[in-house]
Amino acid sequence: MRLLLRIILPLPILALGFAVGWLAMHKWKAPEENLAPARSERPVQRAEVIPLERQDYQIMIRTRGVVQAKTETQLTPRISGRIESLHPNFQVGAFFKRGDILVSLDPTDSESQIISAEAQVARAEAALAQEEARAKQAELNWKDLGYTEKANDLVLRIPQLREAHANLKTAQAQLAEARRNKLYTKIVAPFDGCVRERLVGPGQSVGTNTQLGVIFATDYAEVRLPVSPKDLPYTPFQSQTTLAATPAIIRDGLTDHLEGDEQTWTAQLIRSEGVIDDTSRELFLIARIPDPYGLQSGLPPLRIGQPVLAEVQGNLLEDVFVIPRETLRGAFETLLVDNETFKLLRFDIEPFWTDSENFVVTHELPENHSIVASRIPHAANGALIEIIEPESDEPPVEAAKGPEDTSTTEA
């Protein structure tokens, strides 16, 4: 009996287990198609495009330099003396006009020299008059003695007369020098300019080798602009005639400005240095800026020693393709899209000219294509592209609302 129970009792349990397993396999199992993700074709990618067409491109050579004074002078006196006074604007950074007396020396010594020289001239004139009288008397004496031959120079006192003339000229020259020295007590500004450095003060004794200060002219400033050898073939700098007709746009290179709020100055290329620098292998061009401190034009000042950025107009490239650098996918690969089939084409280009913004291409590119201007994740050849309009940077304009009616109606 017990043996029979051991055999019969496990049978319901096994049957129940098989039933549960069958239900788990067939009833509770999720459909296979629901477990696996649906597989479909990759969605069409959207991108903005730029028309691909030939156009003219103006080359701009970008370079930099430092503003320098066109004319800079070290002030030194021509005579020794003691400084009596200084011009109020003979201060570092102050401006002055041509003819202003920047430094005045004590004129006492010069006035004494003038008086002494005038006395010397008077003595020389008197000596000459006496010598002329002696010469005439010697000639009369010679005739009175009855000599028929002509008297020699010694008898007529010709050497003494010449000496008296020479002494008078020497005295007159010393007087002129004394008068010039008095003028030299006034150190006059040779041009309109600005004081870079002042090295003396009132009451100081100075000599002919003493440096009083450093001044520079403010009518023009100059900038030394380097041009790399690779840019030279594309520039009009091969002759002095074209160089003199080339403008340059100068921008401040010291501070950052907001876009559209950047001040510019117009310069004119006047010459090249004519030699290639041994170290950098660059050719230096000299650009001249009129009125750098804005004293006449009212523009913001462009100070001496200020770093600047410059754009120099180069050659005009005609009938070329211009590809923005930001649209390149690789070093020299651009993405094009067919305007009819909207299929993507990866195309390698060979640039004729490059700058920080664009690649300029002269060889042929596929016709009826546009440049992909957007970044797309999958850029396979033949991929379909949906062309979208570029987003506007301007905020949408809301419809104008009329004023609310705040009036009340009486019953």
Short mmCIF file of N, CA and C in Angstrom, two decimals, residues 58-163:
data_model
loop_
_atom_site.label_atom_id
_atom_site.label_comp_id
_atom_site.label_asym_id
_atom_site.label_seq_id
_atom_site.Cartn_x
_atom_site.Cartn_y
_atom_site.Cartn_z
N GLN A 58 37.55 88.76 -53.39
CA GLN A 58 38.61 89.74 -53.08
C GLN A 58 39.51 89.19 -51.98
N ILE A 59 40.77 88.99 -52.31
CA ILE A 59 41.73 88.51 -51.31
C ILE A 59 42.05 89.63 -50.33
N MET A 60 42.01 89.31 -49.05
CA MET A 60 42.41 90.24 -48.00
C MET A 60 43.56 89.61 -47.22
N ILE A 61 44.70 90.28 -47.21
CA ILE A 61 45.87 89.80 -46.48
C ILE A 61 45.75 90.28 -45.04
N ARG A 62 45.68 89.36 -44.11
CA ARG A 62 45.58 89.71 -42.70
C ARG A 62 46.96 89.63 -42.05
N THR A 63 47.34 90.71 -41.41
CA THR A 63 48.65 90.79 -40.78
C THR A 63 48.52 91.64 -39.52
N ARG A 64 49.63 91.90 -38.88
CA ARG A 64 49.61 92.68 -37.64
C ARG A 64 50.91 93.44 -37.49
N GLY A 65 50.90 94.46 -36.64
CA GLY A 65 52.11 95.24 -36.41
C GLY A 65 51.94 96.13 -35.20
N VAL A 66 52.85 97.08 -35.05
CA VAL A 66 52.86 98.01 -33.92
C VAL A 66 52.96 99.42 -34.48
N VAL A 67 52.14 100.32 -33.96
CA VAL A 67 52.15 101.70 -34.42
C VAL A 67 53.46 102.37 -34.00
N GLN A 68 54.10 103.03 -34.96
CA GLN A 68 55.35 103.73 -34.71
C GLN A 68 55.22 105.17 -35.19
N ALA A 69 56.02 106.04 -34.59
CA ALA A 69 56.03 107.44 -35.01
C ALA A 69 56.75 107.58 -36.34
N LYS A 70 56.19 108.40 -37.23
CA LYS A 70 56.87 108.65 -38.50
C LYS A 70 58.13 109.47 -38.29
N THR A 71 58.04 110.47 -37.40
CA THR A 71 59.17 111.34 -37.09
C THR A 71 59.32 111.42 -35.58
N GLU A 72 60.49 111.08 -35.09
CA GLU A 72 60.77 111.16 -33.65
C GLU A 72 62.12 111.84 -33.47
N THR A 73 62.20 112.79 -32.53
CA THR A 73 63.39 113.62 -32.36
C THR A 73 63.79 113.68 -30.90
N GLN A 74 65.10 113.61 -30.68
CA GLN A 74 65.66 113.85 -29.35
C GLN A 74 66.05 115.33 -29.26
N LEU A 75 65.46 116.03 -28.31
CA LEU A 75 65.75 117.45 -28.15
C LEU A 75 67.08 117.64 -27.43
N THR A 76 67.98 118.41 -28.03
CA THR A 76 69.26 118.77 -27.41
C THR A 76 69.52 120.25 -27.68
N PRO A 77 70.10 120.97 -26.71
CA PRO A 77 70.41 122.39 -26.94
C PRO A 77 71.66 122.56 -27.80
N ARG A 78 71.75 123.66 -28.50
CA ARG A 78 72.92 123.95 -29.33
C ARG A 78 73.96 124.76 -28.56
N ILE A 79 73.57 125.27 -27.39
CA ILE A 79 74.51 126.00 -26.54
C ILE A 79 74.34 125.51 -25.11
N SER A 80 75.32 125.80 -24.29
CA SER A 80 75.24 125.47 -22.87
C SER A 80 74.52 126.60 -22.14
N GLY A 81 73.92 126.25 -21.01
CA GLY A 81 73.23 127.26 -20.23
C GLY A 81 72.39 126.65 -19.13
N ARG A 82 71.69 127.50 -18.42
CA ARG A 82 70.81 127.07 -17.34
C ARG A 82 69.37 127.24 -17.79
N ILE A 83 68.55 126.19 -17.53
CA ILE A 83 67.15 126.23 -17.95
C ILE A 83 66.40 127.26 -17.12
N GLU A 84 65.80 128.21 -17.82
CA GLU A 84 65.05 129.28 -17.16
C GLU A 84 63.59 128.91 -17.00
N SER A 85 62.98 128.30 -18.03
CA SER A 85 61.57 127.94 -17.97
C SER A 85 61.28 126.84 -18.97
N LEU A 86 60.14 126.15 -18.76
CA LEU A 86 59.66 125.09 -19.64
C LEU A 86 58.24 125.42 -20.08
N HIS A 87 57.91 124.99 -21.29
CA HIS A 87 56.55 125.19 -21.79
C HIS A 87 55.58 124.36 -20.94
N PRO A 88 54.39 124.89 -20.65
CA PRO A 88 53.43 124.12 -19.84
C PRO A 88 53.10 122.75 -20.44
N ASN A 89 53.16 122.62 -21.76
CA ASN A 89 52.85 121.34 -22.40
C ASN A 89 54.08 120.47 -22.63
N PHE A 90 55.23 120.90 -22.10
CA PHE A 90 56.41 120.04 -22.20
C PHE A 90 56.35 119.01 -21.07
N GLN A 91 55.33 118.16 -21.17
CA GLN A 91 55.08 117.08 -20.22
C GLN A 91 54.82 115.81 -21.01
N VAL A 92 55.09 114.69 -20.41
CA VAL A 92 54.89 113.41 -21.09
C VAL A 92 53.42 113.25 -21.47
N GLY A 93 53.17 113.02 -22.77
CA GLY A 93 51.81 112.83 -23.26
C GLY A 93 51.10 114.09 -23.68
N ALA A 94 51.70 115.26 -23.44
CA ALA A 94 51.05 116.52 -23.82
C ALA A 94 51.36 116.85 -25.28
N PHE A 95 50.44 117.58 -25.90
CA PHE A 95 50.59 117.96 -27.31
C PHE A 95 51.05 119.41 -27.40
N PHE A 96 51.75 119.71 -28.47
CA PHE A 96 52.25 121.06 -28.70
C PHE A 96 52.14 121.37 -30.19
N LYS A 97 52.32 122.66 -30.53
CA LYS A 97 52.26 123.12 -31.90
C LYS A 97 53.66 123.49 -32.39
N ARG A 98 53.79 123.45 -33.70
CA ARG A 98 55.05 123.88 -34.30
C ARG A 98 55.30 125.36 -33.96
N GLY A 99 56.53 125.66 -33.52
CA GLY A 99 56.89 127.02 -33.13
C GLY A 99 56.77 127.29 -31.65
N ASP A 100 56.14 126.39 -30.88
CA ASP A 100 56.07 126.58 -29.43
C ASP A 100 57.47 126.49 -28.83
N ILE A 101 57.76 127.39 -27.87
CA ILE A 101 59.06 127.37 -27.18
C ILE A 101 58.96 126.36 -26.05
N LEU A 102 59.57 125.21 -26.25
CA LEU A 102 59.46 124.13 -25.26
C LEU A 102 60.39 124.35 -24.08
N VAL A 103 61.61 124.84 -24.33
CA VAL A 103 62.60 125.07 -23.27
C VAL A 103 63.25 126.43 -23.50
N SER A 104 63.37 127.21 -22.42
CA SER A 104 64.04 128.52 -22.49
C SER A 104 65.26 128.49 -21.58
N LEU A 105 66.43 128.86 -22.13
CA LEU A 105 67.66 128.95 -21.36
C LEU A 105 67.89 130.40 -20.92
N ASP A 106 68.66 130.57 -19.87
CA ASP A 106 69.00 131.91 -19.38
C ASP A 106 69.78 132.65 -20.46
N PRO A 107 69.30 133.81 -20.95
CA PRO A 107 69.97 134.50 -22.05
C PRO A 107 71.09 135.45 -21.61
N THR A 108 71.40 135.49 -20.32
CA THR A 108 72.38 136.48 -19.83
C THR A 108 73.72 136.32 -20.51
N ASP A 109 74.24 135.11 -20.57
CA ASP A 109 75.55 134.89 -21.19
C ASP A 109 75.53 135.28 -22.66
N SER A 110 74.45 134.95 -23.35
CA SER A 110 74.37 135.29 -24.77
C SER A 110 74.31 136.80 -24.99
N GLU A 111 73.62 137.50 -24.13
CA GLU A 111 73.56 138.96 -24.25
C GLU A 111 74.92 139.59 -24.00
N SER A 112 75.67 139.03 -23.04
CA SER A 112 77.02 139.54 -22.79
C SER A 112 77.92 139.29 -23.99
N GLN A 113 77.77 138.13 -24.61
CA GLN A 113 78.57 137.84 -25.80
C GLN A 113 78.24 138.81 -26.94
N ILE A 114 76.99 139.19 -27.05
CA ILE A 114 76.60 140.13 -28.10
C ILE A 114 77.26 141.49 -27.86
N ILE A 115 77.23 141.96 -26.62
CA ILE A 115 77.85 143.26 -26.30
C ILE A 115 79.34 143.22 -26.59
N SER A 116 79.99 142.13 -26.18
CA SER A 116 81.42 142.00 -26.43
C SER A 116 81.73 141.95 -27.92
N ALA A 117 80.91 141.22 -28.67
CA ALA A 117 81.14 141.12 -30.11
C ALA A 117 80.90 142.45 -30.81
N GLU A 118 79.89 143.20 -30.36
CA GLU A 118 79.64 144.52 -30.95
C GLU A 118 80.83 145.46 -30.71
N ALA A 119 81.42 145.38 -29.51
CA ALA A 119 82.60 146.21 -29.23
C ALA A 119 83.78 145.81 -30.11
N GLN A 120 83.93 144.51 -30.31
CA GLN A 120 85.02 144.04 -31.15
C GLN A 120 84.83 144.51 -32.61
N VAL A 121 83.61 144.53 -33.07
CA VAL A 121 83.34 145.03 -34.43
C VAL A 121 83.68 146.51 -34.52
N ALA A 122 83.33 147.26 -33.49
CA ALA A 122 83.64 148.71 -33.50
C ALA A 122 85.14 148.93 -33.54
N ARG A 123 85.90 148.17 -32.77
CA ARG A 123 87.35 148.32 -32.79
C ARG A 123 87.91 147.94 -34.15
N ALA A 124 87.38 146.89 -34.74
CA ALA A 124 87.88 146.46 -36.05
C ALA A 124 87.56 147.50 -37.12
N GLU A 125 86.39 148.11 -37.03
CA GLU A 125 86.04 149.15 -38.00
C GLU A 125 86.97 150.36 -37.86
N ALA A 126 87.27 150.72 -36.61
CA ALA A 126 88.19 151.85 -36.38
C ALA A 126 89.59 151.53 -36.89
N ALA A 127 90.05 150.32 -36.64
CA ALA A 127 91.38 149.94 -37.12
C ALA A 127 91.44 149.94 -38.63
N LEU A 128 90.36 149.50 -39.27
CA LEU A 128 90.32 149.50 -40.73
C LEU A 128 90.36 150.93 -41.28
N ALA A 129 89.60 151.82 -40.64
CA ALA A 129 89.59 153.21 -41.10
C ALA A 129 90.98 153.84 -40.96
N GLN A 130 91.65 153.55 -39.85
CA GLN A 130 93.00 154.09 -39.66
C GLN A 130 93.96 153.52 -40.69
N GLU A 131 93.81 152.24 -40.97
CA GLU A 131 94.73 151.62 -41.92
C GLU A 131 94.49 152.13 -43.34
N GLU A 132 93.24 152.38 -43.68
CA GLU A 132 92.95 152.95 -45.00
C GLU A 132 93.57 154.35 -45.12
N ALA A 133 93.50 155.12 -44.05
CA ALA A 133 94.11 156.46 -44.08
C ALA A 133 95.62 156.38 -44.22
N ARG A 134 96.25 155.44 -43.50
CA ARG A 134 97.70 155.28 -43.62
C ARG A 134 98.09 154.87 -45.03
N ALA A 135 97.28 154.02 -45.65
CA ALA A 135 97.61 153.57 -47.01
C ALA A 135 97.55 154.73 -47.99
N LYS A 136 96.55 155.60 -47.85
CA LYS A 136 96.46 156.76 -48.74
C LYS A 136 97.63 157.72 -48.51
N GLN A 137 97.99 157.89 -47.24
CA GLN A 137 99.11 158.79 -46.95
C GLN A 137 100.42 158.24 -47.48
N ALA A 138 100.58 156.92 -47.42
CA ALA A 138 101.80 156.32 -47.95
C ALA A 138 101.90 156.52 -49.45
N GLU A 139 100.77 156.44 -50.14
CA GLU A 139 100.80 156.65 -51.59
C GLU A 139 101.15 158.10 -51.93
N LEU A 140 100.64 159.07 -51.13
CA LEU A 140 100.96 160.48 -51.37
C LEU A 140 102.43 160.77 -51.09
N ASN A 141 102.94 160.16 -50.02
CA ASN A 141 104.35 160.36 -49.69
C ASN A 141 105.24 159.82 -50.79
N TRP A 142 104.86 158.70 -51.35
CA TRP A 142 105.65 158.10 -52.43
C TRP A 142 105.70 159.05 -53.63
N LYS A 143 104.60 159.67 -53.96
CA LYS A 143 104.57 160.59 -55.09
C LYS A 143 105.35 161.88 -54.79
N ASP A 144 105.24 162.34 -53.52
CA ASP A 144 105.94 163.58 -53.15
C ASP A 144 107.45 163.41 -53.22
N LEU A 145 107.94 162.22 -52.99
CA LEU A 145 109.38 161.98 -53.05
C LEU A 145 109.88 161.95 -54.47
N GLY A 146 109.01 161.96 -55.45
CA GLY A 146 109.41 162.06 -56.84
C GLY A 146 109.70 160.74 -57.53
N TYR A 147 109.28 159.66 -56.89
CA TYR A 147 109.51 158.37 -57.54
C TYR A 147 108.54 158.23 -58.71
N THR A 148 109.08 157.78 -59.84
CA THR A 148 108.23 157.61 -61.03
C THR A 148 107.69 156.19 -61.16
N GLU A 149 108.42 155.20 -60.61
CA GLU A 149 107.93 153.83 -60.70
C GLU A 149 106.79 153.63 -59.69
N LYS A 150 106.06 152.60 -59.95
CA LYS A 150 104.90 152.30 -59.09
C LYS A 150 105.39 151.75 -57.76
N ALA A 151 104.75 152.18 -56.67
CA ALA A 151 105.13 151.71 -55.34
C ALA A 151 104.66 150.28 -55.13
N ASN A 152 105.46 149.51 -54.37
CA ASN A 152 105.06 148.12 -54.09
C ASN A 152 104.04 148.07 -52.97
N ASP A 153 103.55 146.84 -52.70
CA ASP A 153 102.48 146.65 -51.71
C ASP A 153 102.93 147.04 -50.31
N LEU A 154 104.17 146.77 -49.98
CA LEU A 154 104.64 147.11 -48.63
C LEU A 154 104.66 148.62 -48.42
N VAL A 155 105.05 149.37 -49.47
CA VAL A 155 105.07 150.82 -49.35
C VAL A 155 103.64 151.35 -49.18
N LEU A 156 102.70 150.76 -49.91
CA LEU A 156 101.30 151.21 -49.87
C LEU A 156 100.51 150.59 -48.72
N ARG A 157 101.17 149.76 -47.87
CA ARG A 157 100.55 149.14 -46.69
C ARG A 157 99.34 148.26 -47.08
N ILE A 158 99.47 147.59 -48.22
CA ILE A 158 98.39 146.70 -48.66
C ILE A 158 98.22 145.52 -47.70
N PRO A 159 99.29 144.83 -47.23
CA PRO A 159 99.09 143.72 -46.28
C PRO A 159 98.39 144.17 -45.00
N GLN A 160 98.77 145.34 -44.46
CA GLN A 160 98.12 145.83 -43.25
C GLN A 160 96.64 146.14 -43.50
N LEU A 161 96.36 146.64 -44.71
CA LEU A 161 94.97 146.94 -45.05
C LEU A 161 94.14 145.66 -45.15
N ARG A 162 94.72 144.62 -45.74
CA ARG A 162 94.01 143.33 -45.82
C ARG A 162 93.77 142.75 -44.43
N GLU A 163 94.76 142.88 -43.57
CA GLU A 163 94.61 142.38 -42.21
C GLU A 163 93.48 143.09 -41.48
#
